[in-house]
XYZ file of N, CA, C and O in Angstrom:
708
model
N -73.669 -53.043 -72.077
C -75.024 -53.198 -71.547
C -74.995 -53.542 -70.070
O -73.947 -53.752 -69.489
N -76.170 -53.633 -69.506
C -76.259 -53.981 -68.087
C -76.894 -55.356 -67.955
O -77.839 -55.682 -68.665
N -76.355 -56.143 -67.051
C -76.895 -57.480 -66.802
C -77.938 -57.395 -65.699
O -77.901 -56.494 -64.867
N -78.876 -58.348 -65.705
C -79.904 -58.367 -64.659
C -79.303 -58.586 -63.280
O -79.885 -58.221 -62.279
N -78.086 -59.174 -63.252
C -77.413 -59.390 -61.968
C -76.764 -58.105 -61.448
O -76.405 -58.015 -60.283
N -76.596 -57.099 -62.336
C -76.030 -55.817 -61.895
C -77.001 -55.142 -60.939
O -78.208 -55.228 -61.108
N -76.458 -54.416 -59.950
C -77.356 -53.681 -59.042
C -78.154 -52.617 -59.805
O -77.696 -52.126 -60.842
N -79.307 -52.270 -59.269
C -80.116 -51.196 -59.839
C -79.347 -49.882 -59.728
O -79.255 -49.105 -60.669
N -78.778 -49.664 -58.548
C -77.943 -48.484 -58.296
C -76.738 -48.935 -57.482
O -76.870 -49.725 -56.547
N -75.580 -48.429 -57.855
C -74.363 -48.725 -57.116
C -73.700 -47.402 -56.737
O -73.353 -46.609 -57.602
N -73.573 -47.172 -55.431
C -72.952 -45.949 -54.927
C -71.554 -46.325 -54.441
O -71.407 -47.241 -53.633
N -70.537 -45.636 -54.979
C -69.161 -45.958 -54.593
C -68.454 -44.692 -54.104
O -68.353 -43.714 -54.829
N -67.986 -44.761 -52.860
C -67.184 -43.702 -52.261
C -67.826 -42.310 -52.423
O -67.169 -41.362 -52.847
N -69.115 -42.226 -52.088
C -69.822 -40.947 -52.209
C -69.373 -39.997 -51.104
O -69.445 -40.314 -49.924
N -68.858 -38.855 -51.546
C -68.442 -37.792 -50.627
C -69.136 -36.513 -51.047
O -69.029 -36.109 -52.200
N -69.870 -35.914 -50.103
C -70.595 -34.675 -50.399
C -70.246 -33.638 -49.335
O -70.305 -33.923 -48.137
N -69.895 -32.451 -49.798
C -69.583 -31.335 -48.902
C -70.428 -30.132 -49.275
O -70.927 -30.033 -50.403
N -70.558 -29.219 -48.325
C -71.301 -27.977 -48.558
C -70.450 -26.787 -48.153
O -69.791 -26.827 -47.111
N -70.465 -25.735 -48.966
C -69.859 -24.452 -48.587
C -70.831 -23.785 -47.625
O -71.932 -23.429 -48.022
N -70.448 -23.642 -46.374
C -71.312 -22.990 -45.389
C -71.164 -21.477 -45.513
O -72.130 -20.744 -45.562
N -69.920 -21.022 -45.543
C -69.640 -19.616 -45.828
C -68.283 -19.572 -46.526
O -67.718 -20.616 -46.853
N -67.764 -18.379 -46.734
C -66.540 -18.202 -47.521
C -65.423 -19.185 -47.156
O -64.846 -19.813 -48.024
N -65.149 -19.345 -45.865
C -64.023 -20.189 -45.477
C -64.385 -21.535 -44.884
O -63.501 -22.279 -44.467
N -65.674 -21.861 -44.817
C -66.078 -23.080 -44.113
C -66.716 -24.091 -45.061
O -67.670 -23.776 -45.766
N -66.173 -25.295 -45.044
C -66.759 -26.395 -45.825
C -67.175 -27.468 -44.829
O -66.395 -27.865 -43.958
N -68.442 -27.911 -44.943
C -68.963 -28.961 -44.066
C -69.029 -30.254 -44.854
O -69.645 -30.320 -45.920
N -68.373 -31.304 -44.348
C -68.378 -32.608 -45.004
C -69.594 -33.402 -44.489
O -69.610 -33.853 -43.354
N -70.623 -33.533 -45.343
C -71.880 -34.161 -44.920
C -71.865 -35.676 -45.099
O -72.409 -36.411 -44.279
N -71.268 -36.157 -46.177
C -71.180 -37.595 -46.449
C -69.719 -37.897 -46.722
O -69.094 -37.270 -47.581
N -69.174 -38.874 -45.983
C -67.725 -39.096 -46.001
C -67.327 -40.450 -46.580
O -66.719 -41.267 -45.906
N -67.721 -40.702 -47.824
C -67.239 -41.916 -48.486
C -68.104 -43.139 -48.288
O -67.585 -44.219 -48.021
N -69.414 -42.999 -48.437
C -70.321 -44.148 -48.285
C -70.374 -44.947 -49.603
O -70.314 -44.386 -50.689
N -70.441 -46.257 -49.483
C -70.581 -47.148 -50.640
C -71.649 -48.191 -50.326
O -71.662 -48.748 -49.231
N -72.550 -48.429 -51.258
C -73.552 -49.487 -51.107
C -74.195 -49.758 -52.468
O -74.123 -48.943 -53.379
N -74.810 -50.930 -52.589
C -75.552 -51.294 -53.795
C -77.021 -51.439 -53.444
O -77.355 -51.869 -52.344
N -77.866 -51.082 -54.391
C -79.291 -51.372 -54.273
C -79.579 -52.435 -55.332
O -79.582 -52.140 -56.521
N -79.766 -53.701 -54.895
C -80.026 -54.770 -55.862
C -81.400 -54.593 -56.526
O -82.281 -53.935 -55.973
N -81.554 -55.148 -57.702
C -82.856 -55.116 -58.385
C -83.890 -55.898 -57.568
O -83.558 -56.921 -56.976
N -85.117 -55.398 -57.540
C -86.237 -56.060 -56.862
C -85.986 -56.334 -55.382
O -86.458 -57.318 -54.838
N -85.201 -55.480 -54.749
C -84.952 -55.608 -53.317
C -85.158 -54.240 -52.683
O -85.126 -53.218 -53.346
N -85.342 -54.234 -51.377
C -85.468 -52.997 -50.623
C -84.207 -52.813 -49.801
O -83.726 -53.774 -49.193
N -83.674 -51.610 -49.802
C -82.497 -51.310 -49.003
C -82.852 -50.180 -48.050
O -83.431 -49.171 -48.464
N -82.548 -50.361 -46.772
C -82.791 -49.311 -45.785
C -81.467 -48.635 -45.469
O -80.468 -49.296 -45.181
N -81.464 -47.328 -45.559
C -80.299 -46.531 -45.173
C -80.618 -45.996 -43.779
O -81.527 -45.178 -43.618
N -79.911 -46.497 -42.785
C -80.239 -46.196 -41.399
C -79.111 -45.394 -40.767
O -77.937 -45.686 -40.993
N -79.481 -44.390 -39.997
C -78.473 -43.614 -39.289
C -79.153 -42.542 -38.465
O -80.323 -42.227 -38.688
N -78.401 -41.979 -37.524
C -78.999 -40.957 -36.670
C -79.257 -39.686 -37.462
O -78.774 -39.535 -38.589
N -80.026 -38.803 -36.881
C -80.338 -37.527 -37.503
C -79.042 -36.785 -37.824
O -78.133 -36.724 -36.998
N -78.926 -36.284 -39.037
C -77.729 -35.550 -39.441
C -76.594 -36.419 -39.944
O -75.498 -35.929 -40.197
N -76.845 -37.726 -40.106
C -75.763 -38.619 -40.541
C -75.561 -38.636 -42.056
O -74.606 -39.235 -42.538
N -76.468 -37.992 -42.810
C -76.263 -37.899 -44.256
C -77.204 -38.736 -45.110
O -76.991 -38.887 -46.307
N -78.252 -39.293 -44.505
C -79.187 -40.133 -45.265
C -79.877 -39.335 -46.379
O -79.902 -39.761 -47.536
N -80.444 -38.182 -46.023
C -81.144 -37.365 -47.019
C -80.192 -36.818 -48.068
O -80.506 -36.803 -49.258
N -79.010 -36.387 -47.635
C -78.019 -35.862 -48.580
C -77.631 -36.953 -49.582
O -77.511 -36.697 -50.781
N -77.466 -38.190 -49.097
C -77.144 -39.311 -49.978
C -78.263 -39.523 -51.004
O -78.003 -39.648 -52.202
N -79.527 -39.518 -50.535
C -80.674 -39.698 -51.435
C -80.742 -38.579 -52.462
O -80.972 -38.823 -53.644
N -80.559 -37.347 -52.010
C -80.617 -36.201 -52.923
C -79.471 -36.245 -53.931
O -79.641 -35.855 -55.086
N -78.303 -36.751 -53.511
C -77.169 -36.891 -54.425
C -77.496 -37.910 -55.520
O -77.215 -37.679 -56.695
N -78.119 -39.034 -55.133
C -78.505 -40.052 -56.115
C -79.450 -39.453 -57.152
O -79.329 -39.702 -58.347
N -80.371 -38.600 -56.693
C -81.351 -37.984 -57.584
C -80.806 -36.764 -58.328
O -81.481 -36.208 -59.185
N -79.612 -36.316 -57.959
C -79.051 -35.121 -58.584
C -79.788 -33.865 -58.173
O -79.909 -32.920 -58.943
N -80.297 -33.842 -56.934
C -81.099 -32.710 -56.467
C -80.386 -31.846 -55.417
O -81.019 -31.061 -54.745
N -79.078 -32.002 -55.303
C -78.343 -31.156 -54.355
C -78.241 -29.742 -54.918
O -78.108 -29.574 -56.125
N -78.305 -28.719 -54.070
C -78.222 -27.337 -54.573
C -76.857 -27.077 -55.217
O -75.833 -27.184 -54.532
N -76.820 -26.767 -56.516
C -75.526 -26.619 -57.202
C -74.696 -25.447 -56.685
O -73.479 -25.469 -56.755
N -75.361 -24.445 -56.100
C -74.622 -23.248 -55.681
C -73.720 -23.470 -54.468
O -72.749 -22.754 -54.295
N -74.004 -24.480 -53.625
C -73.136 -24.656 -52.464
C -72.769 -26.107 -52.145
O -72.155 -26.380 -51.132
N -73.138 -27.050 -53.021
C -72.784 -28.444 -52.738
C -71.656 -28.901 -53.660
O -71.542 -28.438 -54.795
N -70.845 -29.808 -53.135
C -69.749 -30.365 -53.917
C -69.804 -31.882 -53.775
O -69.718 -32.408 -52.673
N -69.986 -32.574 -54.908
C -69.877 -34.029 -54.907
C -68.464 -34.324 -55.391
O -68.057 -33.870 -56.464
N -67.683 -35.036 -54.577
C -66.301 -35.357 -54.929
C -66.257 -36.007 -56.316
O -67.026 -36.933 -56.590
N -65.365 -35.523 -57.196
C -65.277 -36.081 -58.559
C -64.964 -37.578 -58.583
O -65.282 -38.263 -59.556
N -64.370 -38.118 -57.504
C -64.067 -39.553 -57.450
C -65.300 -40.386 -57.066
O -65.278 -41.606 -57.168
N -66.382 -39.713 -56.635
C -67.612 -40.425 -56.267
C -68.294 -40.977 -57.509
O -68.251 -40.365 -58.575
N -68.933 -42.139 -57.348
C -69.685 -42.731 -58.460
C -71.071 -43.131 -57.980
O -71.216 -43.705 -56.905
N -72.081 -42.818 -58.805
C -73.442 -43.307 -58.575
C -73.869 -43.891 -59.915
O -74.188 -43.156 -60.847
N -73.796 -45.218 -60.029
C -74.013 -45.872 -61.318
C -75.380 -46.554 -61.361
O -75.737 -47.312 -60.465
N -76.139 -46.246 -62.405
C -77.427 -46.884 -62.651
C -77.539 -47.155 -64.142
O -77.272 -46.269 -64.958
N -77.900 -48.368 -64.494
C -78.036 -48.771 -65.908
C -76.777 -48.422 -66.703
O -76.859 -47.954 -67.842
N -75.609 -48.610 -66.089
C -74.350 -48.371 -66.780
C -73.939 -46.908 -66.885
O -72.903 -46.599 -67.456
N -74.756 -45.990 -66.359
C -74.426 -44.557 -66.435
C -74.049 -44.040 -65.054
O -74.714 -44.345 -64.070
N -72.993 -43.212 -65.007
C -72.622 -42.557 -63.754
C -73.463 -41.285 -63.643
O -73.269 -40.332 -64.397
N -74.412 -41.285 -62.714
C -75.347 -40.167 -62.575
C -74.653 -38.875 -62.165
O -75.157 -37.785 -62.442
N -73.464 -38.984 -61.532
C -72.756 -37.762 -61.122
C -72.166 -37.036 -62.331
O -71.830 -35.858 -62.241
N -72.056 -37.742 -63.468
C -71.458 -37.134 -64.665
C -72.504 -36.775 -65.732
O -72.167 -36.242 -66.775
N -73.773 -37.103 -65.480
C -74.826 -36.820 -66.474
C -75.138 -35.331 -66.528
O -75.122 -34.656 -65.512
N -75.474 -34.854 -67.732
C -75.859 -33.446 -67.815
C -77.269 -33.289 -67.240
O -78.051 -34.235 -67.212
N -77.597 -32.084 -66.727
C -78.854 -31.858 -65.997
C -80.118 -32.270 -66.764
O -81.051 -32.798 -66.163
N -80.144 -32.094 -68.078
C -81.334 -32.467 -68.863
C -81.557 -33.976 -68.830
O -82.665 -34.444 -68.604
N -80.488 -34.741 -69.049
C -80.580 -36.210 -69.027
C -81.000 -36.701 -67.639
O -81.787 -37.625 -67.509
N -80.456 -36.053 -66.610
C -80.784 -36.424 -65.232
C -82.252 -36.135 -64.948
O -82.941 -36.936 -64.320
N -82.767 -35.015 -65.439
C -84.174 -34.649 -65.248
C -85.082 -35.685 -65.928
O -86.084 -36.104 -65.378
N -84.692 -36.127 -67.136
C -85.471 -37.163 -67.847
C -85.506 -38.452 -67.035
O -86.543 -39.095 -66.917
N -84.346 -38.819 -66.476
C -84.240 -40.036 -65.672
C -85.116 -39.925 -64.426
O -85.830 -40.864 -64.077
N -85.085 -38.741 -63.779
C -85.920 -38.512 -62.596
C -87.395 -38.598 -62.961
O -88.196 -39.099 -62.207
N -87.754 -38.080 -64.120
C -89.150 -38.129 -64.530
C -89.610 -39.538 -64.815
O -90.753 -39.892 -64.559
N -88.709 -40.376 -65.339
C -89.129 -41.697 -65.809
C -88.757 -42.850 -64.880
O -89.537 -43.768 -64.704
N -87.558 -42.819 -64.286
C -87.048 -44.013 -63.608
C -86.779 -43.885 -62.111
O -86.791 -44.877 -61.400
N -86.470 -42.683 -61.641
C -86.069 -42.518 -60.246
C -86.909 -41.418 -59.622
O -87.062 -40.359 -60.211
N -87.444 -41.682 -58.444
C -88.123 -40.595 -57.724
C -88.009 -40.850 -56.233
O -87.576 -41.903 -55.785
N -88.426 -39.849 -55.472
C -88.273 -39.901 -54.023
C -89.609 -39.558 -53.383
O -90.294 -38.642 -53.826
N -89.973 -40.293 -52.352
C -91.173 -39.976 -51.585
C -90.688 -39.386 -50.269
O -89.978 -40.046 -49.510
N -91.034 -38.133 -50.030
C -90.534 -37.449 -48.848
C -91.326 -37.867 -47.620
O -92.507 -38.178 -47.706
N -90.661 -37.845 -46.473
C -91.272 -38.290 -45.225
C -92.429 -37.389 -44.810
O -93.416 -37.837 -44.288
N -92.301 -36.089 -45.059
C -93.337 -35.126 -44.695
C -94.102 -34.700 -45.930
O -93.689 -33.766 -46.613
N -95.208 -35.365 -46.247
C -95.894 -35.044 -47.502
C -96.368 -33.595 -47.596
O -96.408 -33.029 -48.669
N -96.685 -32.963 -46.454
C -97.187 -31.590 -46.525
C -96.136 -30.614 -47.040
O -96.466 -29.555 -47.536
N -94.846 -30.968 -46.918
C -93.817 -30.070 -47.420
C -93.644 -30.243 -48.927
O -93.035 -29.422 -49.582
N -94.180 -31.335 -49.485
C -94.010 -31.614 -50.911
C -95.263 -31.297 -51.713
O -95.189 -31.015 -52.896
N -96.436 -31.400 -51.078
C -97.684 -31.085 -51.776
C -97.951 -29.589 -51.625
O -97.819 -29.039 -50.537
N -98.333 -28.951 -52.718
C -98.618 -27.521 -52.673
C -100.028 -27.315 -52.131
O -100.990 -27.808 -52.720
N -100.167 -26.576 -51.017
C -101.482 -26.439 -50.373
C -102.519 -25.662 -51.201
O -103.698 -25.786 -50.947
N -102.076 -24.892 -52.193
C -103.033 -24.061 -52.939
C -103.598 -24.733 -54.187
O -104.451 -24.174 -54.858
N -103.122 -25.943 -54.508
C -103.645 -26.680 -55.661
C -104.270 -27.994 -55.199
O -103.795 -28.594 -54.242
N -105.301 -28.444 -55.907
C -105.903 -29.740 -55.562
C -104.894 -30.844 -55.842
O -103.973 -30.667 -56.659
N -105.093 -31.994 -55.185
C -104.178 -33.116 -55.418
C -104.281 -33.576 -56.874
O -103.286 -33.979 -57.470
N -105.472 -33.477 -57.438
C -105.659 -33.852 -58.842
C -104.842 -32.978 -59.772
O -104.162 -33.475 -60.672
N -104.893 -31.670 -59.540
C -104.133 -30.751 -60.387
C -102.647 -31.073 -60.323
O -101.952 -31.106 -61.335
N -102.150 -31.356 -59.089
C -100.724 -31.639 -58.909
C -100.315 -32.948 -59.577
O -99.265 -33.034 -60.215
N -101.162 -33.962 -59.459
C -100.887 -35.245 -60.110
C -100.933 -35.092 -61.629
O -100.069 -35.597 -62.340
N -101.946 -34.377 -62.105
C -102.092 -34.174 -63.552
C -100.912 -33.395 -64.117
O -100.470 -33.653 -65.231
N -100.378 -32.448 -63.319
C -99.228 -31.680 -63.793
C -98.030 -32.599 -64.029
O -97.319 -32.466 -65.025
N -97.803 -33.541 -63.110
C -96.713 -34.512 -63.272
C -96.924 -35.298 -64.566
O -95.993 -35.486 -65.352
N -98.161 -35.736 -64.800
C -98.463 -36.525 -66.002
C -98.303 -35.695 -67.281
O -97.846 -36.191 -68.293
N -98.688 -34.413 -67.204
C -98.528 -33.533 -68.377
C -97.054 -33.288 -68.671
O -96.608 -33.396 -69.808
N -96.286 -32.970 -67.625
C -94.866 -32.627 -67.811
C -94.024 -33.824 -68.218
O -93.209 -33.727 -69.123
N -94.187 -34.963 -67.513
C -93.288 -36.088 -67.738
C -93.814 -37.106 -68.746
O -93.039 -37.796 -69.366
N -95.127 -37.208 -68.875
C -95.679 -38.216 -69.772
C -96.313 -37.599 -71.021
O -96.795 -38.313 -71.885
N -96.335 -36.266 -71.082
C -96.900 -35.583 -72.248
C -98.392 -35.824 -72.425
O -98.908 -35.760 -73.541
N -99.096 -36.119 -71.327
C -100.532 -36.400 -71.426
C -101.332 -35.102 -71.495
O -100.917 -34.082 -70.960
N -102.491 -35.184 -72.118
C -103.357 -34.009 -72.206
C -104.393 -34.055 -71.090
O -104.496 -35.044 -70.369
N -105.193 -33.001 -70.978
C -106.173 -32.826 -69.911
C -106.979 -34.036 -69.509
O -106.852 -34.531 -68.390
N -107.823 -34.554 -70.409
C -108.746 -35.626 -70.034
C -108.004 -36.928 -69.718
O -108.334 -37.613 -68.751
N -106.992 -37.244 -70.527
C -106.222 -38.478 -70.302
C -105.471 -38.394 -68.969
O -105.417 -39.363 -68.212
N -104.908 -37.216 -68.681
C -104.167 -37.027 -67.428
C -105.109 -37.170 -66.235
O -104.757 -37.784 -65.234
N -106.314 -36.610 -66.341
C -107.266 -36.700 -65.232
C -107.676 -38.154 -64.992
O -107.711 -38.616 -63.857
N -107.952 -38.888 -66.064
C -108.348 -40.291 -65.936
C -107.216 -41.099 -65.282
O -107.447 -41.884 -64.372
N -105.990 -40.872 -65.734
C -104.840 -41.579 -65.177
C -104.628 -41.197 -63.704
O -104.296 -42.045 -62.872
N -104.844 -39.920 -63.373
C -104.700 -39.451 -61.989
C -105.693 -40.167 -61.074
O -105.344 -40.608 -59.980
N -106.941 -40.298 -61.526
C -107.961 -41.022 -60.745
C -107.522 -42.479 -60.562
O -107.595 -43.029 -59.464
N -107.023 -43.107 -61.657
C -106.559 -44.499 -61.583
C -105.415 -44.641 -60.576
O -105.371 -45.601 -59.810
N -104.481 -43.669 -60.583
C -103.346 -43.720 -59.654
C -103.814 -43.584 -58.210
O -103.320 -44.289 -57.328
N -104.762 -42.680 -57.966
C -105.292 -42.526 -56.600
C -105.954 -43.828 -56.146
O -105.805 -44.246 -54.993
N -106.669 -44.481 -57.058
C -107.300 -45.767 -56.733
C -106.205 -46.806 -56.431
O -106.295 -47.552 -55.456
N -105.154 -46.813 -57.264
C -104.060 -47.770 -57.131
C -103.371 -47.684 -55.766
O -102.968 -48.692 -55.210
N -103.233 -46.476 -55.220
C -102.553 -46.314 -53.928
C -103.522 -46.376 -52.747
O -103.146 -46.137 -51.611
N -104.799 -46.683 -53.023
C -105.750 -46.925 -51.939
C -106.470 -45.708 -51.398
O -106.875 -45.706 -50.242
N -106.624 -44.669 -52.209
C -107.418 -43.508 -51.790
C -108.895 -43.851 -52.016
O -109.282 -44.179 -53.140
N -109.729 -43.794 -50.970
C -111.149 -44.096 -51.164
C -111.845 -43.017 -52.005
O -111.465 -41.847 -51.930
N -112.821 -43.410 -52.799
C -113.574 -42.494 -53.660
C -112.667 -41.545 -54.452
O -112.786 -40.327 -54.347
N -111.755 -42.119 -55.258
C -110.775 -41.279 -55.952
C -111.410 -40.233 -56.890
O -110.862 -39.144 -57.039
N -112.576 -40.557 -57.476
C -113.234 -39.590 -58.386
C -113.630 -38.318 -57.634
O -113.662 -37.236 -58.209
N -113.926 -38.466 -56.333
C -114.303 -37.311 -55.518
C -113.064 -36.660 -54.890
O -112.936 -35.440 -54.867
N -112.152 -37.508 -54.414
C -110.952 -37.021 -53.714
C -109.995 -36.249 -54.621
O -109.190 -35.464 -54.142
N -110.068 -36.492 -55.906
C -109.151 -35.844 -56.841
C -109.268 -34.314 -56.780
O -108.324 -33.592 -57.039
N -110.446 -33.818 -56.386
C -110.661 -32.371 -56.307
C -110.422 -31.816 -54.905
O -110.735 -30.658 -54.627
N -109.848 -32.640 -54.013
C -109.549 -32.200 -52.649
C -108.215 -31.467 -52.613
O -107.320 -31.735 -53.418
N -108.111 -30.553 -51.655
C -106.831 -29.910 -51.382
C -106.097 -30.783 -50.374
O -106.735 -31.530 -49.608
N -104.750 -30.722 -50.352
C -103.999 -31.573 -49.420
C -104.509 -31.493 -47.977
O -104.585 -32.513 -47.297
N -104.906 -30.304 -47.524
C -105.366 -30.140 -46.134
C -106.662 -30.891 -45.843
O -107.002 -31.112 -44.690
N -107.379 -31.290 -46.903
C -108.637 -32.022 -46.715
C -108.411 -33.534 -46.633
O -109.358 -34.288 -46.491
N -107.145 -33.958 -46.736
C -106.809 -35.380 -46.657
C -106.057 -35.648 -45.361
O -105.393 -34.759 -44.821
N -106.134 -36.891 -44.880
C -105.362 -37.271 -43.693
C -103.876 -37.343 -44.078
O -103.541 -37.396 -45.268
N -103.004 -37.379 -43.064
C -101.568 -37.491 -43.324
C -101.227 -38.727 -44.148
O -100.416 -38.672 -45.065
N -101.882 -39.852 -43.808
C -101.644 -41.088 -44.556
C -102.084 -40.971 -46.011
O -101.413 -41.467 -46.917
N -103.219 -40.288 -46.226
C -103.700 -40.099 -47.600
C -102.767 -39.164 -48.374
O -102.511 -39.385 -49.550
N -102.239 -38.141 -47.688
C -101.284 -37.241 -48.342
C -100.048 -38.024 -48.787
O -99.536 -37.826 -49.884
N -99.601 -38.929 -47.917
C -98.437 -39.749 -48.267
C -98.757 -40.650 -49.465
O -97.928 -40.837 -50.344
N -99.994 -41.164 -49.509
C -100.400 -41.995 -50.651
C -100.419 -41.189 -51.940
O -100.076 -41.686 -53.002
N -100.819 -39.911 -51.847
C -100.795 -39.033 -53.023
C -99.350 -38.872 -53.501
O -99.077 -38.910 -54.700
N -98.411 -38.728 -52.546
C -96.990 -38.621 -52.911
C -96.518 -39.889 -53.602
O -95.740 -39.827 -54.553
N -96.978 -41.046 -53.134
C -96.618 -42.321 -53.778
C -97.193 -42.343 -55.193
O -96.517 -42.722 -56.143
N -98.448 -41.881 -55.333
C -99.069 -41.814 -56.665
C -98.250 -40.910 -57.588
O -98.048 -41.221 -58.768
N -97.754 -39.779 -57.059
C -96.936 -38.869 -57.867
C -95.630 -39.530 -58.265
O -95.153 -39.351 -59.382
N -95.057 -40.320 -57.357
C -93.805 -41.026 -57.679
C -94.049 -42.066 -58.774
O -93.238 -42.214 -59.681
N -95.192 -42.767 -58.694
C -95.544 -43.759 -59.724
C -95.768 -43.050 -61.059
O -95.335 -43.507 -62.108
N -96.445 -41.884 -61.013
C -96.736 -41.105 -62.236
C -95.450 -40.750 -62.947
O -95.401 -40.721 -64.153
C-alpha cells in the first residue's frame, strides 16, 4: 500500500528521447528526478526547450508513441504504480480520474467549433458515465465553481466568445471534471 507520507508522484531518473529522423535521436530530458508531495505545489522551472512540457507529458503518458522513447530505467511512481509500465487502458483511466493537465494556451485545447458546455459535458459523459441532463447540470456547477459569471448562460458560448482568462477557467473545469 501507499502511506500518506509517500509523495503523490515520484519521478526518478526520467530520460526521454525522440527519433527526429532515421539516424538522429534528440535527448529532450536527461535524467531528472523530483517528488511531488501530497497537498503541495511543485514548480518545474527552466528555460524554453529545457524539457518541462516533455516531463509533464511523460508523467501523463501522452508522449507520441511513434517517435518518443522513455528510458526503461526511468520511473514515474504514483500510488505505488510505475506509470511508465502501465498498459495504455489503465493509464487512460488514471488520466480520466486522477491526473490531468491544464495547458498554458487554452485556445489550443478548446475546440472552437463546439460550445464550452458541449466540451465539458463530453468529458463528463466519457469519464464519469453521466447522461445528458446530469452532465449539463454538473457542467454548469463546474463553471460556477471556477468563477465563470452567469454559468447557465455561458455554458452555450463558444470559446471565442470568452476572454482568455475565462477560457483558462473552462480548462480548469475540464481538469476537475
